Coordinates of C-alpha atoms and ligand atoms in Angstrom, one line a residue:
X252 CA -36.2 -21.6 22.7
X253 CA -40.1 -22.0 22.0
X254 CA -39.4 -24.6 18.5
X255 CA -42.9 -26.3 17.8
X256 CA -43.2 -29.1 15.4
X257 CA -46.6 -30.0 12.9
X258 CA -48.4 -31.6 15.7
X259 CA -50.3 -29.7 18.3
X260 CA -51.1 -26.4 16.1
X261 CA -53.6 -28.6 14.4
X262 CA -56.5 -25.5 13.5
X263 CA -55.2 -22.5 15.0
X264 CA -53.7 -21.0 11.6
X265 CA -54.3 -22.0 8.0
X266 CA -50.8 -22.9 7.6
X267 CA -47.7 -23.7 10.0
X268 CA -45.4 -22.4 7.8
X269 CA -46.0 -19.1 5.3
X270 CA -43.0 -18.2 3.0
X271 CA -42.5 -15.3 1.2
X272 CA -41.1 -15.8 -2.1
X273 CA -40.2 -19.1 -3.7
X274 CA -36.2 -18.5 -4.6
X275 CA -33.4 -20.7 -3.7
X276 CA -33.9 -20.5 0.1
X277 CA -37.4 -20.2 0.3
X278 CA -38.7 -23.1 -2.1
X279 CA -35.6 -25.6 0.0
X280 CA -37.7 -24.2 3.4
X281 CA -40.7 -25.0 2.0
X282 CA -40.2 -28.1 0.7
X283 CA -38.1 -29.7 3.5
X284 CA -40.6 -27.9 6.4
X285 CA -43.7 -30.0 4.2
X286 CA -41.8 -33.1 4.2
X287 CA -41.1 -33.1 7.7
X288 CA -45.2 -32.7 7.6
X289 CA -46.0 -29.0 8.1
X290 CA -49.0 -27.3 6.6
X291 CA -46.7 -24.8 4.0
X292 CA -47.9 -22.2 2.1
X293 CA -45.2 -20.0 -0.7
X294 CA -46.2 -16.9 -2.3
X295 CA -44.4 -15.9 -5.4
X296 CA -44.8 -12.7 -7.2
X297 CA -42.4 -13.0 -10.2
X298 CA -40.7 -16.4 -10.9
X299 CA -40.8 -19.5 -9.2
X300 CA -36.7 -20.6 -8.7
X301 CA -35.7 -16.5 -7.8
X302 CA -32.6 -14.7 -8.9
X303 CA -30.3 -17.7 -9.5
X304 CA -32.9 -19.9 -11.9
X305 CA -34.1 -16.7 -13.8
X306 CA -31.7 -13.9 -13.8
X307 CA -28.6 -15.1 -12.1
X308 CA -26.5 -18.4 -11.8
X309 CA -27.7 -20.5 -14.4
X310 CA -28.4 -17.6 -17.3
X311 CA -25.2 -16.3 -16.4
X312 CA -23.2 -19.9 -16.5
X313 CA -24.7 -20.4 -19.8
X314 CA -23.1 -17.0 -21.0
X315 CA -20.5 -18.0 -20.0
X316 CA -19.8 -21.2 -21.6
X317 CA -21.5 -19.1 -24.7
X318 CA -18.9 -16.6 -24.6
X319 CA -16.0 -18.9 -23.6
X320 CA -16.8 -21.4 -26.5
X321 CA -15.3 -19.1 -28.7
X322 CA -11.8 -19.0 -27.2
X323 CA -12.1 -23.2 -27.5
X324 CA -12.9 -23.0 -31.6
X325 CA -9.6 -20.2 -31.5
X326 CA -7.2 -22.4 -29.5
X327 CA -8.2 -25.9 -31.8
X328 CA -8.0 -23.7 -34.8
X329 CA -4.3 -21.6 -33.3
X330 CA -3.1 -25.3 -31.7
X331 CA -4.6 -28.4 -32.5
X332 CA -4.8 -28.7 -36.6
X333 CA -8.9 -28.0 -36.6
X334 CA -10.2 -26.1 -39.7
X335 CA -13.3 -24.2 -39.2
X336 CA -15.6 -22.2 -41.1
X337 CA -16.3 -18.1 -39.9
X338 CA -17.5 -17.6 -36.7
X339 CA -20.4 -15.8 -35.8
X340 CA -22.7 -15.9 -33.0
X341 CA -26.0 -15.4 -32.9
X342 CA -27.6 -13.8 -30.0
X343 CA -31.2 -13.8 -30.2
X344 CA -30.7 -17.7 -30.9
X345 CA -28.9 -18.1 -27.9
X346 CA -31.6 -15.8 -25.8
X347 CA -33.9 -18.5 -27.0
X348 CA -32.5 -21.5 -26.2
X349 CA -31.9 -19.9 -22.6
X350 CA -35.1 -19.0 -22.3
X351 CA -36.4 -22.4 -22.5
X352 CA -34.0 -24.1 -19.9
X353 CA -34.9 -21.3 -17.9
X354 CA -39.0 -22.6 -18.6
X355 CA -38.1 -25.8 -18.3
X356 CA -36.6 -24.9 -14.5
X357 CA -39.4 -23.2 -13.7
X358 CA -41.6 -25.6 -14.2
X359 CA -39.4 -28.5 -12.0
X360 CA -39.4 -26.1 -9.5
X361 CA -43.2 -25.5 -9.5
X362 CA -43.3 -29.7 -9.7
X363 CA -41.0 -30.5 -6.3
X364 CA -43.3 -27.8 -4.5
X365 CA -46.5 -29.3 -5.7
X366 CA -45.4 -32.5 -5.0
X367 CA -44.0 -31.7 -1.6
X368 CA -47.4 -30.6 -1.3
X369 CA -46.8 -26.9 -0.4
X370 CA -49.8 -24.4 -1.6
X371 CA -48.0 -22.2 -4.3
X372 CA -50.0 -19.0 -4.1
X373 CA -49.3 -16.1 -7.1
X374 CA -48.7 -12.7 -6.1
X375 CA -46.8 -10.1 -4.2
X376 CA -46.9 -10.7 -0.5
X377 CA -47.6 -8.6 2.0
X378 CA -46.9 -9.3 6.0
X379 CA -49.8 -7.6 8.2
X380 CA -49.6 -8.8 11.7
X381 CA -46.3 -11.5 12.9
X382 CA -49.1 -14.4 12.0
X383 CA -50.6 -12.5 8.8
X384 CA -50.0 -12.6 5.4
X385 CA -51.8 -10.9 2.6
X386 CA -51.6 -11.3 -1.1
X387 CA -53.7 -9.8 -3.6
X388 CA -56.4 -8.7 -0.8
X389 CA -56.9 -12.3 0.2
X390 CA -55.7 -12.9 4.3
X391 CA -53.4 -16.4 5.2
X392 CA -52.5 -17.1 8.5
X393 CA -49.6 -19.3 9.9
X394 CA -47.8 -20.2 13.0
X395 CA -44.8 -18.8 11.3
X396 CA -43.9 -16.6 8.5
X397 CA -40.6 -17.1 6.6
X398 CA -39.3 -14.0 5.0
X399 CA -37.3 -15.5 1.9
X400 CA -37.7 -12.5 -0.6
X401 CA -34.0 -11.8 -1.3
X402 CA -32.0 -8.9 -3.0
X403 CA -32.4 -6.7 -6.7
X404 CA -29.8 -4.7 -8.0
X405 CA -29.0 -1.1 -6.7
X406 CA -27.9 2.1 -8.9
X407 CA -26.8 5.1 -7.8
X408 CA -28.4 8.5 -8.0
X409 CA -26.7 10.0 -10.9
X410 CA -28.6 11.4 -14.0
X411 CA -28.7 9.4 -16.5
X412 CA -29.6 6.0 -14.1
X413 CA -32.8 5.6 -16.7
X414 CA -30.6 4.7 -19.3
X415 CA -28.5 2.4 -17.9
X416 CA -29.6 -1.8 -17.1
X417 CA -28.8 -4.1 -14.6
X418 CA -28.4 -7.7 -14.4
X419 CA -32.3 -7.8 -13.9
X420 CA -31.9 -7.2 -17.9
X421 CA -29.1 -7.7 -19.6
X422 CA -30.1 -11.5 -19.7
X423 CA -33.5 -9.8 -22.1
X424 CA -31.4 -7.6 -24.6
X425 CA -32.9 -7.9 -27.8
X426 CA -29.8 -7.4 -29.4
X427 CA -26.3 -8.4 -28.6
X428 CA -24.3 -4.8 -27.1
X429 CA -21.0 -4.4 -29.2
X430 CA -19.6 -1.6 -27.0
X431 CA -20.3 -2.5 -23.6
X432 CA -19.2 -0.4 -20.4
X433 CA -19.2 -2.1 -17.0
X434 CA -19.7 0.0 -13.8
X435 CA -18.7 -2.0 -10.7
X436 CA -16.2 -4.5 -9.0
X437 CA -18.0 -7.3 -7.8
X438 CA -18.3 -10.9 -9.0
X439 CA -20.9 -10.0 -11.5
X440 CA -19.2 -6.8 -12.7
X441 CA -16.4 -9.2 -13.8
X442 CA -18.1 -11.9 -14.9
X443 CA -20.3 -9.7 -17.2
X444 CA -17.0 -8.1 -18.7
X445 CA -15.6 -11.7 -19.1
X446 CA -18.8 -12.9 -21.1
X447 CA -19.4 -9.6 -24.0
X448 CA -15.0 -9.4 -24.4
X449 CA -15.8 -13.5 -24.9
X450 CA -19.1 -12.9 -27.2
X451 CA -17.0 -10.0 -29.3
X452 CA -18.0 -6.9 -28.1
X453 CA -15.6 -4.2 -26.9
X454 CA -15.9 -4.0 -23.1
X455 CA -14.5 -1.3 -20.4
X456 CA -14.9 -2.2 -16.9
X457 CA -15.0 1.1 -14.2
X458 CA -14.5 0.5 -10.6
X459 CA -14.3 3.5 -8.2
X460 CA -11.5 1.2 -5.9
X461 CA -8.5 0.6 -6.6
X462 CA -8.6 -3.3 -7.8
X463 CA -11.9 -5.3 -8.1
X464 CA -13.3 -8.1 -6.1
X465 CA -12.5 -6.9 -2.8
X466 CA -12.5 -9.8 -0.3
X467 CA -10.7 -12.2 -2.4
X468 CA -7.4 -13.1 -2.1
X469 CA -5.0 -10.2 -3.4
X470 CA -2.8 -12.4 -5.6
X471 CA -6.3 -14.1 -7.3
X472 CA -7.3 -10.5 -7.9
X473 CA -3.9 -9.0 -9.3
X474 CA -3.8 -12.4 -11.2
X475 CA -7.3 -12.1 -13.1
X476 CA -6.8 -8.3 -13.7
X477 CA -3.5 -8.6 -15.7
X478 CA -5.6 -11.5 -17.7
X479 CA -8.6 -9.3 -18.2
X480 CA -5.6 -6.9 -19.2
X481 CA -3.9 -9.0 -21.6
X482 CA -6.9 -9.9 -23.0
X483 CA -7.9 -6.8 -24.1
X484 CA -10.6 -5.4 -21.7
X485 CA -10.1 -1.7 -20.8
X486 CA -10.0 -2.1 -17.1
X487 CA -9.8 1.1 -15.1
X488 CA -9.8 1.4 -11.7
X489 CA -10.3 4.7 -9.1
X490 CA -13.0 5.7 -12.0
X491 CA -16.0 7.0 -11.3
X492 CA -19.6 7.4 -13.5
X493 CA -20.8 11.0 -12.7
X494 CA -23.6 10.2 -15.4
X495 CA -25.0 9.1 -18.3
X496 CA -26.3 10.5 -21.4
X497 CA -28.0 9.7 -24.3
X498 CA -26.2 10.5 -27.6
X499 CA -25.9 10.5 -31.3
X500 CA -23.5 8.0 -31.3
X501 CA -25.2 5.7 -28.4
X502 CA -25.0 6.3 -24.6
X503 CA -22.1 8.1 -22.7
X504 CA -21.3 7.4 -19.5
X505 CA -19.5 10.7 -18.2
X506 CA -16.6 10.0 -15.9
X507 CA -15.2 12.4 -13.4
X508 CA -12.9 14.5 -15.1
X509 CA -15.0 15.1 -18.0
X510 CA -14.2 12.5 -20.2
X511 CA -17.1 10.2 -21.8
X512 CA -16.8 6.8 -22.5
X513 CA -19.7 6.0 -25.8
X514 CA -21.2 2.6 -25.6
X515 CA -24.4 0.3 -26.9
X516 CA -25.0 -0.5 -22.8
X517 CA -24.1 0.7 -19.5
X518 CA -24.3 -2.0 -17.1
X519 CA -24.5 -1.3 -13.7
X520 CA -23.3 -4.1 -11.3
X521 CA -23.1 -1.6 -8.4
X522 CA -24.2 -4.7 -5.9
X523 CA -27.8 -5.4 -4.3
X524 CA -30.2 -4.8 -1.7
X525 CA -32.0 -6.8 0.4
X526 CA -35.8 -6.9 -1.2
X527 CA -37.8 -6.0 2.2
X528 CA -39.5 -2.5 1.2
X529 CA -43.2 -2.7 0.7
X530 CA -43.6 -5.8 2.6
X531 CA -45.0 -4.6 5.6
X532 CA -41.8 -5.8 7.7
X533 CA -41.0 -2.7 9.4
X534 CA -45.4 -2.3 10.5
X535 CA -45.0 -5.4 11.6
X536 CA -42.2 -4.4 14.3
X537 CA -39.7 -6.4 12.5
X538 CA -35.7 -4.7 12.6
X539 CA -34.0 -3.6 9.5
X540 CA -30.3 -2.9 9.5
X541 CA -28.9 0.0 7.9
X542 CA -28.9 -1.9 4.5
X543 CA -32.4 -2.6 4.6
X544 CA -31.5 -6.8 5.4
X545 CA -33.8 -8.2 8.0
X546 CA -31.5 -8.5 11.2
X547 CA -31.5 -12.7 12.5
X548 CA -30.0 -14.3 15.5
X549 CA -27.6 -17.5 14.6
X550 CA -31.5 -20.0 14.1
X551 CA -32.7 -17.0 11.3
X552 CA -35.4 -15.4 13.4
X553 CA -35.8 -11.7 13.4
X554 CA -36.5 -9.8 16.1
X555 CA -40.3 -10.6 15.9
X556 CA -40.3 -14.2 17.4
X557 CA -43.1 -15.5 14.9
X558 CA -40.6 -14.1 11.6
X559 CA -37.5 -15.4 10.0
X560 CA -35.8 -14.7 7.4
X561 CA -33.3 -16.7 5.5
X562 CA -30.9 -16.5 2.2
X563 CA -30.3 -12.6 0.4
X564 CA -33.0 -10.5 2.1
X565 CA -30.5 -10.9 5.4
X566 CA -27.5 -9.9 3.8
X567 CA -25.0 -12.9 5.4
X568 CA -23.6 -14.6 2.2
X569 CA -25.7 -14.2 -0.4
X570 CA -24.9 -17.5 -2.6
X571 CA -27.8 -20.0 -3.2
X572 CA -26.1 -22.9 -1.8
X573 CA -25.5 -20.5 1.5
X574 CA -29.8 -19.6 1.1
X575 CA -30.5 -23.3 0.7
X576 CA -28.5 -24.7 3.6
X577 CA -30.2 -22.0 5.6
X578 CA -33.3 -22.7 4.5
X579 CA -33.0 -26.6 5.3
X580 CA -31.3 -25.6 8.8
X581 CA -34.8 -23.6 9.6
X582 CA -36.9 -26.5 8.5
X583 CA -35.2 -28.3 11.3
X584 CA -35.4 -26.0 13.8
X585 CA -38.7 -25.4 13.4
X586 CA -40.9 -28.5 12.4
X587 CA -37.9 -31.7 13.7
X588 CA -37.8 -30.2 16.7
X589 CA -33.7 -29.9 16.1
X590 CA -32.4 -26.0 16.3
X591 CA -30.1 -26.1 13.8
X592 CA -27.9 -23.0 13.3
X593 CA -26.3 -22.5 9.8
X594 CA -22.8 -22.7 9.1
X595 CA -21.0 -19.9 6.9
X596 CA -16.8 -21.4 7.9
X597 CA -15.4 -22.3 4.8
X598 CA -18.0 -21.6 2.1
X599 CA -16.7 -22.8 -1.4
X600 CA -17.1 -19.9 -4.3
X601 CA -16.6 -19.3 -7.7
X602 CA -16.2 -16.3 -10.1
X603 CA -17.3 -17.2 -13.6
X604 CA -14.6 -14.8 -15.4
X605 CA -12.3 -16.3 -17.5
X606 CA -10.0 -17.9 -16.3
X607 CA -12.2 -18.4 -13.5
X608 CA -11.3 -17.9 -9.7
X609 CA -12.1 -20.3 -7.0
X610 CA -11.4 -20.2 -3.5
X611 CA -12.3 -21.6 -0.2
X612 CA -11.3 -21.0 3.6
X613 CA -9.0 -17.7 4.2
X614 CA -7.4 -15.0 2.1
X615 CA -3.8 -14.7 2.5
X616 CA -5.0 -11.5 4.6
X617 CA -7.2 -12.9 6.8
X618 CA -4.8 -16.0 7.4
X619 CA -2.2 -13.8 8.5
X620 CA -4.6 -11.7 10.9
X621 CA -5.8 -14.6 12.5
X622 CA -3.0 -17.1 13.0
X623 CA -0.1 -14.3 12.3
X624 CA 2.6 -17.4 11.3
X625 CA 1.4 -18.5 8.4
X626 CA 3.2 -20.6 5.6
X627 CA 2.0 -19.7 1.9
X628 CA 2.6 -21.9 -1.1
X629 CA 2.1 -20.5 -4.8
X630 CA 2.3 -21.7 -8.1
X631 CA 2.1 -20.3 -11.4
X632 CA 2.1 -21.9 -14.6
X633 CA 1.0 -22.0 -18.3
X634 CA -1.9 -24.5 -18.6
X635 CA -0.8 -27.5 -20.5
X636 CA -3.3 -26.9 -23.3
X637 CA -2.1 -23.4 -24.1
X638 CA 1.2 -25.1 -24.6
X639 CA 0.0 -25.8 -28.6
X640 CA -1.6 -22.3 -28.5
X641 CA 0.4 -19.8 -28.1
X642 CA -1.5 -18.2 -25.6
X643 CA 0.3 -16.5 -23.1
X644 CA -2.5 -17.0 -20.3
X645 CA -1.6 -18.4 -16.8
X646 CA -2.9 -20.4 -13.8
X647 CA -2.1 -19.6 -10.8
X648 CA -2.7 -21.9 -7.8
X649 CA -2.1 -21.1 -3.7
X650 CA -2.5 -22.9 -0.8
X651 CA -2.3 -20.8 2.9
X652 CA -1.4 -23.2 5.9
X653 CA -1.1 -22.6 9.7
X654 CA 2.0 -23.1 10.4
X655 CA 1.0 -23.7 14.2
X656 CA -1.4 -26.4 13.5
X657 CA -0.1 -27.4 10.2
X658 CA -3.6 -27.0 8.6
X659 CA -4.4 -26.0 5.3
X660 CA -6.4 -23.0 5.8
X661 CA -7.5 -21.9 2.4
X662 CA -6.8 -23.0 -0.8
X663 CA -7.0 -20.4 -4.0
X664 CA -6.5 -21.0 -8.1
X665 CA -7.6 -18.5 -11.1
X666 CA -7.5 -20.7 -14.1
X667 CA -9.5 -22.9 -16.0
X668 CA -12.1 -25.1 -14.0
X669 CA -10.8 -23.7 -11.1
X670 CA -14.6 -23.8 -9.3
X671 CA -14.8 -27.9 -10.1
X672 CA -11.4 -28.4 -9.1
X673 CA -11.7 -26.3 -5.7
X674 CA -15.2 -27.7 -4.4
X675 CA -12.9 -31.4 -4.2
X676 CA -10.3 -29.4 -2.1
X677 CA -13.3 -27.5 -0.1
X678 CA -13.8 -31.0 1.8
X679 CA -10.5 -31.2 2.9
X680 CA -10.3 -28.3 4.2
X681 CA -13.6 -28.2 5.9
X682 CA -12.8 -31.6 6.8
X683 CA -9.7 -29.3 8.6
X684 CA -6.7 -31.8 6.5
X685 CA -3.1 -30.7 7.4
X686 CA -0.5 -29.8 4.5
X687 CA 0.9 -32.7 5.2
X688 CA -2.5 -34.8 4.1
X689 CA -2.4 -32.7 1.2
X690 CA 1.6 -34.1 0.7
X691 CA 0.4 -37.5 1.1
X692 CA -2.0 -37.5 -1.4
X693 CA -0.8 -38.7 -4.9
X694 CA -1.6 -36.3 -7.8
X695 CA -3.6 -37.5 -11.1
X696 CA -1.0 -36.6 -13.9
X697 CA -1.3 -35.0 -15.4
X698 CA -3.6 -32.1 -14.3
X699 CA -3.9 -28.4 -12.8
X700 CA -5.0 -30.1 -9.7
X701 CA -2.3 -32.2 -9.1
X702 CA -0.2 -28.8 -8.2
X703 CA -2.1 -28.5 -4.8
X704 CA -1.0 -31.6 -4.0
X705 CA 2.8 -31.3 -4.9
X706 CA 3.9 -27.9 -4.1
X707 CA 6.2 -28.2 -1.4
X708 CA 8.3 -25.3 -1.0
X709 CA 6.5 -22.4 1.1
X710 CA 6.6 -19.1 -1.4
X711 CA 6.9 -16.8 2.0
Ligands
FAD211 C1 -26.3 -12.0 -11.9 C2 -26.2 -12.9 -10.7 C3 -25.4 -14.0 -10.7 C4 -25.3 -14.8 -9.6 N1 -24.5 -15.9 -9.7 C5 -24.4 -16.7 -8.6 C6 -23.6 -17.9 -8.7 O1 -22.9 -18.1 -9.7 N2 -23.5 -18.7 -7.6 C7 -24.2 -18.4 -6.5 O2 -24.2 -19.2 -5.5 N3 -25.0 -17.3 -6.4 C8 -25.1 -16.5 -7.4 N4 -25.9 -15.4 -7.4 C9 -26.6 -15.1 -6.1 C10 -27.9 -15.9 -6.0 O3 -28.7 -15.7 -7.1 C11 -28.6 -15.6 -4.7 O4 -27.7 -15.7 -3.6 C12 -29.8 -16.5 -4.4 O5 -30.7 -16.4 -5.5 C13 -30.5 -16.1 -3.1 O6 -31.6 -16.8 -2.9 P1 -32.8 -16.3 -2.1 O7 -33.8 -17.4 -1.9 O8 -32.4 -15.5 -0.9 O9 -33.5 -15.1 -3.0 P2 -34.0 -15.2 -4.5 O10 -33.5 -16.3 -5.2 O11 -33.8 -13.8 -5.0 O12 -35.6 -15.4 -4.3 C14 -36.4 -14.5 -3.8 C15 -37.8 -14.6 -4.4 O13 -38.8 -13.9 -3.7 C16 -39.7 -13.3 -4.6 N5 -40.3 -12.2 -3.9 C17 -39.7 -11.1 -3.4 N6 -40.6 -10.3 -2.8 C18 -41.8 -11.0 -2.8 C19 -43.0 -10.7 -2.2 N7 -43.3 -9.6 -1.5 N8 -44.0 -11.6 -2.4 C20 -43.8 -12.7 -3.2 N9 -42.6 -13.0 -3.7 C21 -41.6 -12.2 -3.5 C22 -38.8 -12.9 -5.8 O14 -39.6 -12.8 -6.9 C23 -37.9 -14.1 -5.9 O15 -38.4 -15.1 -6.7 C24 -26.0 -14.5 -8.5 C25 -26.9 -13.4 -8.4 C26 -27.0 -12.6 -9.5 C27 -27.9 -11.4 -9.5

């Protein structure tokens, strides 16, 4: 393939690298491309950092450990012999503090691209011709154009969809929702539902399937729904939103059947499409699958050979470590001479519910489709410091091995920690280690980790 580094390009364009929007992927592209000494160029029309900085990952994390403090004050209070005064949280205080992390990000992001020495350029980008750019009426060209631009949240048609938000902004509610009804059964659906049960308010979760987070393992899933359950979240499932109103009493979101469920939000977490309308991709002879994504080959170019795309707005994994290592592949391939093709095997992921889900490598499923004798190991226990609390919540820990090959081929826990505890176990199993590596390893006692190393009888 036709890879061109820095040199040789010298005056031809005004930049040898243009990226639209300065997210996860795009700001790593840029600034790796400019330290391997390309001319680089990012145009940003809303907030430098993207989804994850400003209305994804890190406001959501710090929700959650908002929402999850509580449930630590209970348990030293219900176990450990702690007094403590009345509870209360205050929401606009914690909006606040968020919202000057979130500054403070912005700003050391808008630092490594300055000092990279990319040209950050304000505004809402527009592609003209497969070497053109335009923002705001003023024309850059460049050798290459980086489409970087990710996803935003999708509702459905159905009256009502005025009054309902998104996770675009429920991080900006003035006010902290006490009835709160979910629609959706993705990550995000259940995180929300984790983090307003966690913060007080009362919180029903609707999914139109017939359990959430589809693509996980199935015992992970069953595992965090009787949690959820247990804890008191109205979970229902084959439920559909047919629409919702505004009324005396707040807003109703109608559900097929009749029945109306009255709440102070309706969050919609109904998943997200790829950001590439109004961008002048599809003048510019550039493919769009069904979903809108920009369709790649394995480097990340698009069908026009000057355009690439990398991280949400191509709809492969949409994760910001998964858009950062693409964007750092590209940065190869194009200016180290070095086509590097990105590697989605064995992605590390988290769900921040509580008790959180982590999980690398294959579902049960999947291991059984591919390898068809597979050997599954499965532990369930209470968590040593619910042993003082009373709780009745449970972790629940599985490893799925090859039997052929004796390799460890995915490795699953919902309970606390569980996405620190499984990025350790991710290297081993990218690192492809054999259940008996895992048998050899001594545990650290004691720990909820430690069971992945000891469980030695196969559950099935
Ligand atoms: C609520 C929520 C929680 C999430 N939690 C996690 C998590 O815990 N872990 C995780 O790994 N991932 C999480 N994600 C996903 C993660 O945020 C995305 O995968 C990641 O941000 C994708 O990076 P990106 O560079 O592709 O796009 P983005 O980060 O979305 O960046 C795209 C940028 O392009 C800009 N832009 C768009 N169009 C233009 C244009 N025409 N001109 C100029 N600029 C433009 C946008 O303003 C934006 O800044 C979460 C997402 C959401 C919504």
């Amino acid at each position: 393939m036709n890879v061109q580094g820095a040199t040789g390009m010298a005056a031809r364009f005004d930049f040898d690298l243009f990226t639209l929007g300065a997210g996860s992927g795009g700001t790593r592209a840029s600034r790796v491309s400019a330290s391997y000494g390309a001319r680089v160029a990012v145009a940003e029309e809303r907030y430098l950092g993207g989804t994850c900085v400003n209305v994804g990952c890190i406001p959501k994390k710090l929700l959650v450990y908002a929402a999850h403090l509580r449930e630590e004050v209970e348990a030293a209070v219900r176990g450990y012999g702690w007094t403590v005064g009345p509870q209360r949280h205050d929401w606009a205080t914690f909006v606040a503090r968020k919202d000057e992390e979130i500054q403070r990000l912005n700003g050391v992001y808008a630092k490594l691209l300055d000092d990279a020495g990319v040209r950050r350029i304000e505004g809402h980008a527009n592609v003209v011709d497969p070497h053109t750019v335009e923002v705001d009426g003023k024309r850059f060209t460049a050798e290459h154009l980086l489409v970087a631009t990710g996803g935003w949240p999708s509702v459905p048609e159905i009256p009502g969809r005025e009054h309902v938000i998104t996770s675009n902004e429920v991080f900006h509610l003035k006010d902290m929702p006490q009835r709160v009804v979910i629609v959706g059964g993705g990550y995000i659906a259940v995180e929300f539902a984790g983090i307003f049960h966690g913060l007080g308010a009362e919180v029903t979760l609707l999914y139109r399937g017939p359990l959430f987070l589809r693509g996980f393992d199935d015992d992970l899933r069953q595992g965090l729904a009787d949690e959820l359950h247990r804890q008191g979240i109205d979970l229902r499932f084959d439920t559909r939103v047919t629409a919702v109103e505004r009324g005396d009493a707040g807003l109703v979101a109608r559900l097929e059947g009749g029945d109306g469920l009255t709440a102070d939000a309706v969050l919609y977490a109904t998943g997200r499409q790829p950001l590439t309308r109004e961008i002048g991709l599809e003048a510019a002879g550039v493919e769009l699958d069904a979903q809108g994504a920009v369709v790649v080959d394995e480097l990340s170019r698009s069908s026009v050979p000057t355009i690439w795309a990398i991280g949400d707005v191509t709809d492969r994994m949409n994760l910001t470590p998964v858009a950062i290592h693409e964007g750092m592949c590209l940065a190869r391939t194009l200016f180290r001479d070095e086509p590097t093709v990105p590697d989605h095997e064995d992605v590390a992921s988290a769900v921040f519910s509580h008790p959180t889900i982590g999980t690398v490598g294959l579902t049960e499923t999947e291991a059984r489709e591919r390898y068809g004798e597979i050997d599954v190991y499965r532990s369930r226990f209470r968590p040593l410091k619910q042993t003082l609390t009373g709780s009745e919540e449970r972790t629940l820990m599985k490893l799925v091995v090859d039997r052929a090959s004796d390799r460890v081929v995915g490795v699953h826990m919902l309970g606390p920690e569980a996405g620190e505890i499984v990025q350790g176990f991710a290297v081993a199993v990218k690192a492809r280690a054999t259940k008996a590596q895992f048998d050899a390893t001594i545990g650290i006692h004691p720990t909820a980790a430690e069971e992945f190393v000891t469980m030695r009888e196969p559950a099935g």
